[in-house]
Amino acid sequence: MAEEKIDVNYVAHLARLELSADEVALFSRQLDDILGYVRQLEQLDVENIEPMAHATPVYDVMREDHARLSSGTESALANAPERNSDQFRVTRVVDS
Amino acid sequence: MDYITTIGLEVHVQLKTQSKMFCACPAEYGVQPNSNTCPTCLGLPGALPVLNRRAIEYTVLAGMMLGCETPPVSKWDRKNYFYPDMPKNYQLSQFDLPLCLGGNVPLYAHCYPKDAQKDIARPEQLIGLTRIHLEEDVAKSTHAAGGTTIDFNRAGTPLMEIVSEPDIESPEEAFAYLNSLRQILIYGELSDADMEKGQMRCDVNVSVRPQGQEELGIKIELKNMNSVSAVRRALHYEIKRQVEVLKSGGELVQSTRRWDDDLGETQQMRTKENAHDYRYFPDPDLLPVRTGEIIEKMRSRVPELPHQKASRFVADFGISDYDASVLSSDRDLAVYFEAAAKDSAAAKKIANWVINNVSALLNEHDIGINDCPVTSSKLSALVDLVESGELSNNQAKEVFSALFDAPDAEPDALARELGFEPAESGEIEAFVDEVITANPGKVAEIKAGNDKLINWLTGQVMKASKGKANARQVGDLLRSKIN
């Protein structure tokens, strides 16, 4: 299998992170090392092992559909940098 | 050159649950902004989401009604993106193991727009579904000049996404698909699925390609259609636009366009250059669900579907296919009809009344059938009075209007109050004789076999009696006197 590289600049953009050129070089090397480490798993024989949907073998953790009292508007907005008519206010974002 | 249109729909449906998808905040609207919130639906760090069982059951039920498969294990994933309506920067959704796979939506004639029902290219076509998954709705943003304001009451409420295959070939089929889907969801009591209230929302993917070309054309996504008919209008506009671009030698770009219903046009929002890469990965906070027990539980909740109800109405009540499909297309109207018709010998007439007189008066008062002041049993009693000849159809209409305002009154008492006495048979006979004498030519034609003219003569008698006579009795009387 061809060795996959992580495009750090692209991933940083997706995560909205601004990285310096030095950081890009550093993280590229570190992430490639991690991928190489994880790649060891490819050598395991998983022929008869069922894929897991989750790391913990626990299923069906659900709650009944009962509504409870919420925290309320004041509590929600307590840390809002700006508010307007009981709502959070942020810089205008274009509809997308 | 002719062009082939290919359409696929993504429909989001709000489920009728008491609480949100991952927390116990009430799932209700029209309350103070941000009042139904907690650390989980505000996306605060450290909050633990827990699955709402009913939302999962409803989605599985939707799948059963639409002929989907449900995988034995279903799981939840994070869909990563940045937008202020989703402050934890990912939406909890389902990626590779959704609750439902496959299935289809049937396009029956009555689901099409009225003006298109006579000319259906693919009668009773089944439109394939790719999948149905469950996710959380996002907050509601309001954009104003000074900034965007955000209300998190909707954030985290259960949202079911139904994705169709690109199997739809015209705006009319898209219209029928949405209508059919909506009817089925209402029958299942999962959602009120009202597009104008945002309970059902639809994104459309549409492409065109020249006849004979194998691969699909450039896909363009349409957003912001607020009704089923707006989807049809937007598609008509967009297909024409795409074909014109291609015909004039232009090139289409994969993009998202917004429908402006007032201007009647689509406008470009963004192109593929900044298309999303969501980097889905399994959500570590939510555990997978085994669906076997849920499927067993929901099996008994699968209702009679609209087309099944229509067939049964035809078989049980002898009403026409058309009447049956009109009645069954609205579940509540069907329930009302059936309650009125079940003990009546005049089911056909009751169907006619429900579709015409009752619906017209409801429209006039702008109320739904569930708020109809005249109960189904009163309607049944009223139609019986027409059948037995005590009231003419026109008189019965007046009694029905009066019942609307005095729902506690009994139809027969109200008829007497309005002065509607059954016409004396002697009086009617006199009118019949008069009409026969006055129209010797028509009478001769009837004798010669033109039976249809009986209706015309009946009309004359009805007019002479000022609507008091019962049309069927008049017809019988005319026949016996002429032949």
PDB file of C-alpha atoms in Angstrom, chain B residues 301-470:
ATOM      1  CA  ARG B 301     -47.261   0.751  14.517  1.00  0.00           C
ATOM      2  CA  VAL B 302     -47.053   0.507  10.719  1.00  0.00           C
ATOM      3  CA  PRO B 303     -50.348   2.082   9.619  1.00  0.00           C
ATOM      4  CA  GLU B 304     -52.518   1.392   6.627  1.00  0.00           C
ATOM      5  CA  LEU B 305     -50.814   3.500   3.940  1.00  0.00           C
ATOM      6  CA  PRO B 306     -52.643   6.059   1.765  1.00  0.00           C
ATOM      7  CA  HIS B 307     -52.866   3.853  -1.331  1.00  0.00           C
ATOM      8  CA  GLN B 308     -54.001   0.880   0.759  1.00  0.00           C
ATOM      9  CA  LYS B 309     -56.715   2.969   2.359  1.00  0.00           C
ATOM     10  CA  ALA B 310     -57.842   4.167  -1.071  1.00  0.00           C
ATOM     11  CA  SER B 311     -58.153   0.586  -2.358  1.00  0.00           C
ATOM     12  CA  ARG B 312     -60.104  -0.416   0.712  1.00  0.00           C
ATOM     13  CA  PHE B 313     -62.490   2.533   0.340  1.00  0.00           C
ATOM     14  CA  VAL B 314     -63.195   1.470  -3.242  1.00  0.00           C
ATOM     15  CA  ALA B 315     -63.808  -2.127  -2.170  1.00  0.00           C
ATOM     16  CA  ASP B 316     -65.769  -1.433   1.027  1.00  0.00           C
ATOM     17  CA  PHE B 317     -67.789   1.611   0.056  1.00  0.00           C
ATOM     18  CA  GLY B 318     -68.052   1.355  -3.720  1.00  0.00           C
ATOM     19  CA  ILE B 319     -66.750   4.894  -4.215  1.00  0.00           C
ATOM     20  CA  SER B 320     -64.772   5.840  -7.331  1.00  0.00           C
ATOM     21  CA  ASP B 321     -60.975   5.493  -7.530  1.00  0.00           C
ATOM     22  CA  TYR B 322     -60.745   9.255  -7.840  1.00  0.00           C
ATOM     23  CA  ASP B 323     -62.860   9.984  -4.762  1.00  0.00           C
ATOM     24  CA  ALA B 324     -60.985   7.338  -2.799  1.00  0.00           C
ATOM     25  CA  SER B 325     -57.616   8.873  -3.671  1.00  0.00           C
ATOM     26  CA  VAL B 326     -58.764  12.394  -2.815  1.00  0.00           C
ATOM     27  CA  LEU B 327     -60.080  11.225   0.560  1.00  0.00           C
ATOM     28  CA  SER B 328     -57.081   9.066   1.433  1.00  0.00           C
ATOM     29  CA  SER B 329     -54.583  11.776   0.485  1.00  0.00           C
ATOM     30  CA  ASP B 330     -55.569  13.559   3.702  1.00  0.00           C
ATOM     31  CA  ARG B 331     -55.542  11.143   6.608  1.00  0.00           C
ATOM     32  CA  ASP B 332     -57.888  13.183   8.796  1.00  0.00           C
ATOM     33  CA  LEU B 333     -60.359  13.668   5.965  1.00  0.00           C
ATOM     34  CA  ALA B 334     -60.289   9.900   5.371  1.00  0.00           C
ATOM     35  CA  VAL B 335     -60.986   9.213   9.038  1.00  0.00           C
ATOM     36  CA  TYR B 336     -63.950  11.627   8.973  1.00  0.00           C
ATOM     37  CA  PHE B 337     -65.349  10.096   5.797  1.00  0.00           C
ATOM     38  CA  GLU B 338     -65.046   6.571   7.111  1.00  0.00           C
ATOM     39  CA  ALA B 339     -66.771   7.453  10.391  1.00  0.00           C
ATOM     40  CA  ALA B 340     -69.663   9.034   8.449  1.00  0.00           C
ATOM     41  CA  ALA B 341     -69.901   6.275   5.839  1.00  0.00           C
ATOM     42  CA  LYS B 342     -69.515   3.159   7.948  1.00  0.00           C
ATOM     43  CA  ASP B 343     -73.169   2.873   8.989  1.00  0.00           C
ATOM     44  CA  SER B 344     -74.669   4.528   5.941  1.00  0.00           C
ATOM     45  CA  ALA B 345     -76.121   3.039   2.794  1.00  0.00           C
ATOM     46  CA  ALA B 346     -75.158   6.196   0.932  1.00  0.00           C
ATOM     47  CA  ALA B 347     -71.339   6.080   1.135  1.00  0.00           C
ATOM     48  CA  LYS B 348     -70.893   7.427  -2.384  1.00  0.00           C
ATOM     49  CA  LYS B 349     -72.999  10.441  -1.567  1.00  0.00           C
ATOM     50  CA  ILE B 350     -71.115  10.957   1.694  1.00  0.00           C
ATOM     51  CA  ALA B 351     -67.793  10.852  -0.206  1.00  0.00           C
ATOM     52  CA  ASN B 352     -69.152  13.478  -2.537  1.00  0.00           C
ATOM     53  CA  TRP B 353     -70.290  15.630   0.386  1.00  0.00           C
ATOM     54  CA  VAL B 354     -66.966  15.386   2.200  1.00  0.00           C
ATOM     55  CA  ILE B 355     -64.940  16.209  -0.928  1.00  0.00           C
ATOM     56  CA  ASN B 356     -67.137  19.075  -2.068  1.00  0.00           C
ATOM     57  CA  ASN B 357     -69.490  20.698   0.448  1.00  0.00           C
ATOM     58  CA  VAL B 358     -67.596  19.934   3.643  1.00  0.00           C
ATOM     59  CA  SER B 359     -64.189  20.855   2.212  1.00  0.00           C
ATOM     60  CA  ALA B 360     -65.530  24.060   0.681  1.00  0.00           C
ATOM     61  CA  LEU B 361     -67.009  25.248   3.973  1.00  0.00           C
ATOM     62  CA  LEU B 362     -63.837  24.304   5.860  1.00  0.00           C
ATOM     63  CA  ASN B 363     -61.792  26.341   3.376  1.00  0.00           C
ATOM     64  CA  GLU B 364     -64.159  29.237   3.745  1.00  0.00           C
ATOM     65  CA  HIS B 365     -63.656  29.186   7.520  1.00  0.00           C
ATOM     66  CA  ASP B 366     -59.963  28.397   7.111  1.00  0.00           C
ATOM     67  CA  ILE B 367     -60.088  25.410   9.462  1.00  0.00           C
ATOM     68  CA  GLY B 368     -59.066  21.762   9.155  1.00  0.00           C
ATOM     69  CA  ILE B 369     -61.350  18.748   9.186  1.00  0.00           C
ATOM     70  CA  ASN B 370     -60.436  18.002  12.809  1.00  0.00           C
ATOM     71  CA  ASP B 371     -61.984  21.328  13.786  1.00  0.00           C
ATOM     72  CA  CYS B 372     -65.131  20.764  11.710  1.00  0.00           C
ATOM     73  CA  PRO B 373     -68.037  21.612  14.039  1.00  0.00           C
ATOM     74  CA  VAL B 374     -70.357  19.194  12.234  1.00  0.00           C
ATOM     75  CA  THR B 375     -69.587  15.686  13.466  1.00  0.00           C
ATOM     76  CA  SER B 376     -69.345  12.787  11.044  1.00  0.00           C
ATOM     77  CA  SER B 377     -72.517  11.238  12.485  1.00  0.00           C
ATOM     78  CA  LYS B 378     -74.492  14.464  11.890  1.00  0.00           C
ATOM     79  CA  LEU B 379     -73.300  14.524   8.293  1.00  0.00           C
ATOM     80  CA  SER B 380     -74.359  10.916   7.935  1.00  0.00           C
ATOM     81  CA  ALA B 381     -77.839  11.731   9.339  1.00  0.00           C
ATOM     82  CA  LEU B 382     -78.145  14.707   6.994  1.00  0.00           C
ATOM     83  CA  VAL B 383     -77.276  12.655   3.923  1.00  0.00           C
ATOM     84  CA  ASP B 384     -79.837  10.077   5.068  1.00  0.00           C
ATOM     85  CA  LEU B 385     -82.503  12.800   4.956  1.00  0.00           C
ATOM     86  CA  VAL B 386     -81.600  13.467   1.323  1.00  0.00           C
ATOM     87  CA  GLU B 387     -81.627   9.766   0.512  1.00  0.00           C
ATOM     88  CA  SER B 388     -85.062   9.251   2.034  1.00  0.00           C
ATOM     89  CA  GLY B 389     -86.414  12.175   0.016  1.00  0.00           C
ATOM     90  CA  GLU B 390     -87.128  14.403   3.010  1.00  0.00           C
ATOM     91  CA  LEU B 391     -84.678  17.041   1.826  1.00  0.00           C
ATOM     92  CA  SER B 392     -83.449  18.086  -1.575  1.00  0.00           C
ATOM     93  CA  ASN B 393     -79.703  18.355  -2.064  1.00  0.00           C
ATOM     94  CA  ASN B 394     -79.878  22.150  -2.068  1.00  0.00           C
ATOM     95  CA  GLN B 395     -81.878  22.219   1.132  1.00  0.00           C
ATOM     96  CA  ALA B 396     -79.392  19.849   2.730  1.00  0.00           C
ATOM     97  CA  LYS B 397     -76.569  22.241   1.842  1.00  0.00           C
ATOM     98  CA  GLU B 398     -78.365  25.005   3.691  1.00  0.00           C
ATOM     99  CA  VAL B 399     -78.948  22.749   6.672  1.00  0.00           C
ATOM    100  CA  PHE B 400     -75.255  21.856   6.632  1.00  0.00           C
ATOM    101  CA  SER B 401     -74.261  25.537   6.699  1.00  0.00           C
ATOM    102  CA  ALA B 402     -76.662  26.092   9.579  1.00  0.00           C
ATOM    103  CA  LEU B 403     -75.226  23.076  11.425  1.00  0.00           C
ATOM    104  CA  PHE B 404     -71.809  24.679  11.087  1.00  0.00           C
ATOM    105  CA  ASP B 405     -73.050  27.540  13.251  1.00  0.00           C
ATOM    106  CA  ALA B 406     -75.220  25.412  15.533  1.00  0.00           C
ATOM    107  CA  PRO B 407     -73.321  22.138  15.844  1.00  0.00           C
ATOM    108  CA  ASP B 408     -75.465  20.869  18.722  1.00  0.00           C
ATOM    109  CA  ALA B 409     -78.672  20.897  16.679  1.00  0.00           C
ATOM    110  CA  GLU B 410     -80.026  17.745  15.046  1.00  0.00           C
ATOM    111  CA  PRO B 411     -80.194  17.867  11.240  1.00  0.00           C
ATOM    112  CA  ASP B 412     -83.910  16.992  10.992  1.00  0.00           C
ATOM    113  CA  ALA B 413     -84.947  19.535  13.640  1.00  0.00           C
ATOM    114  CA  LEU B 414     -82.827  22.196  11.982  1.00  0.00           C
ATOM    115  CA  ALA B 415     -84.369  21.402   8.601  1.00  0.00           C
ATOM    116  CA  ARG B 416     -87.868  21.988  10.053  1.00  0.00           C
ATOM    117  CA  GLU B 417     -86.675  25.214  11.688  1.00  0.00           C
ATOM    118  CA  LEU B 418     -85.510  26.406   8.281  1.00  0.00           C
ATOM    119  CA  GLY B 419     -88.975  25.628   6.967  1.00  0.00           C
ATOM    120  CA  PHE B 420     -87.892  22.720   4.823  1.00  0.00           C
ATOM    121  CA  GLU B 421     -90.915  20.478   4.743  1.00  0.00           C
ATOM    122  CA  PRO B 422     -90.697  17.538   2.425  1.00  0.00           C
ATOM    123  CA  ALA B 423     -92.501  18.681  -0.721  1.00  0.00           C
ATOM    124  CA  GLU B 424     -96.027  17.282  -0.979  1.00  0.00           C
ATOM    125  CA  SER B 425     -96.019  14.506  -3.510  1.00  0.00           C
ATOM    126  CA  GLY B 426     -99.164  15.953  -5.088  1.00  0.00           C
ATOM    127  CA  GLU B 427     -97.424  19.295  -5.533  1.00  0.00           C
ATOM    128  CA  ILE B 428     -94.384  17.672  -7.185  1.00  0.00           C
ATOM    129  CA  GLU B 429     -96.618  15.618  -9.440  1.00  0.00           C
ATOM    130  CA  ALA B 430     -98.300  18.809 -10.597  1.00  0.00           C
ATOM    131  CA  PHE B 431     -94.896  20.286 -11.523  1.00  0.00           C
ATOM    132  CA  VAL B 432     -93.944  17.073 -13.355  1.00  0.00           C
ATOM    133  CA  ASP B 433     -97.166  17.168 -15.371  1.00  0.00           C
ATOM    134  CA  GLU B 434     -96.626  20.835 -16.199  1.00  0.00           C
ATOM    135  CA  VAL B 435     -93.078  20.215 -17.467  1.00  0.00           C
ATOM    136  CA  ILE B 436     -94.180  17.231 -19.553  1.00  0.00           C
ATOM    137  CA  THR B 437     -96.962  19.242 -21.185  1.00  0.00           C
ATOM    138  CA  ALA B 438     -94.672  22.190 -21.862  1.00  0.00           C
ATOM    139  CA  ASN B 439     -91.959  20.105 -23.583  1.00  0.00           C
ATOM    140  CA  PRO B 440     -93.619  17.658 -26.024  1.00  0.00           C
ATOM    141  CA  GLY B 441     -90.499  17.575 -28.279  1.00  0.00           C
ATOM    142  CA  LYS B 442     -88.153  16.506 -25.488  1.00  0.00           C
ATOM    143  CA  VAL B 443     -90.670  13.935 -24.265  1.00  0.00           C
ATOM    144  CA  ALA B 444     -90.840  12.423 -27.743  1.00  0.00           C
ATOM    145  CA  GLU B 445     -87.041  12.192 -27.841  1.00  0.00           C
ATOM    146  CA  ILE B 446     -86.982  10.416 -24.495  1.00  0.00           C
ATOM    147  CA  LYS B 447     -89.565   7.948 -25.785  1.00  0.00           C
ATOM    148  CA  ALA B 448     -87.286   7.412 -28.772  1.00  0.00           C
ATOM    149  CA  GLY B 449     -84.529   6.367 -26.377  1.00  0.00           C
ATOM    150  CA  ASN B 450     -82.636   9.548 -25.461  1.00  0.00           C
ATOM    151  CA  ASP B 451     -82.713   8.891 -21.724  1.00  0.00           C
ATOM    152  CA  LYS B 452     -80.269  11.681 -20.938  1.00  0.00           C
ATOM    153  CA  LEU B 453     -82.975  14.265 -21.492  1.00  0.00           C
ATOM    154  CA  ILE B 454     -84.653  13.020 -18.309  1.00  0.00           C
ATOM    155  CA  ASN B 455     -81.985  14.996 -16.454  1.00  0.00           C
ATOM    156  CA  TRP B 456     -82.868  18.125 -18.349  1.00  0.00           C
ATOM    157  CA  LEU B 457     -86.567  17.712 -17.560  1.00  0.00           C
ATOM    158  CA  THR B 458     -85.694  16.967 -13.922  1.00  0.00           C
ATOM    159  CA  GLY B 459     -83.856  20.273 -13.865  1.00  0.00           C
ATOM    160  CA  GLN B 460     -87.003  22.043 -15.054  1.00  0.00           C
ATOM    161  CA  VAL B 461     -89.076  20.453 -12.308  1.00  0.00           C
ATOM    162  CA  MET B 462     -86.444  21.345  -9.705  1.00  0.00           C
ATOM    163  CA  LYS B 463     -86.564  24.930 -10.889  1.00  0.00           C
ATOM    164  CA  ALA B 464     -90.360  25.014 -10.759  1.00  0.00           C
ATOM    165  CA  SER B 465     -90.313  23.581  -7.220  1.00  0.00           C
ATOM    166  CA  LYS B 466     -87.663  26.129  -6.208  1.00  0.00           C
ATOM    167  CA  GLY B 467     -85.275  23.346  -5.228  1.00  0.00           C
ATOM    168  CA  LYS B 468     -87.680  21.707  -2.812  1.00  0.00           C
ATOM    169  CA  ALA B 469     -88.179  18.556  -4.835  1.00  0.00           C
ATOM    170  CA  ASN B 470     -85.855  15.592  -4.492  1.00  0.00           C
TER     171      ASN B 470
END
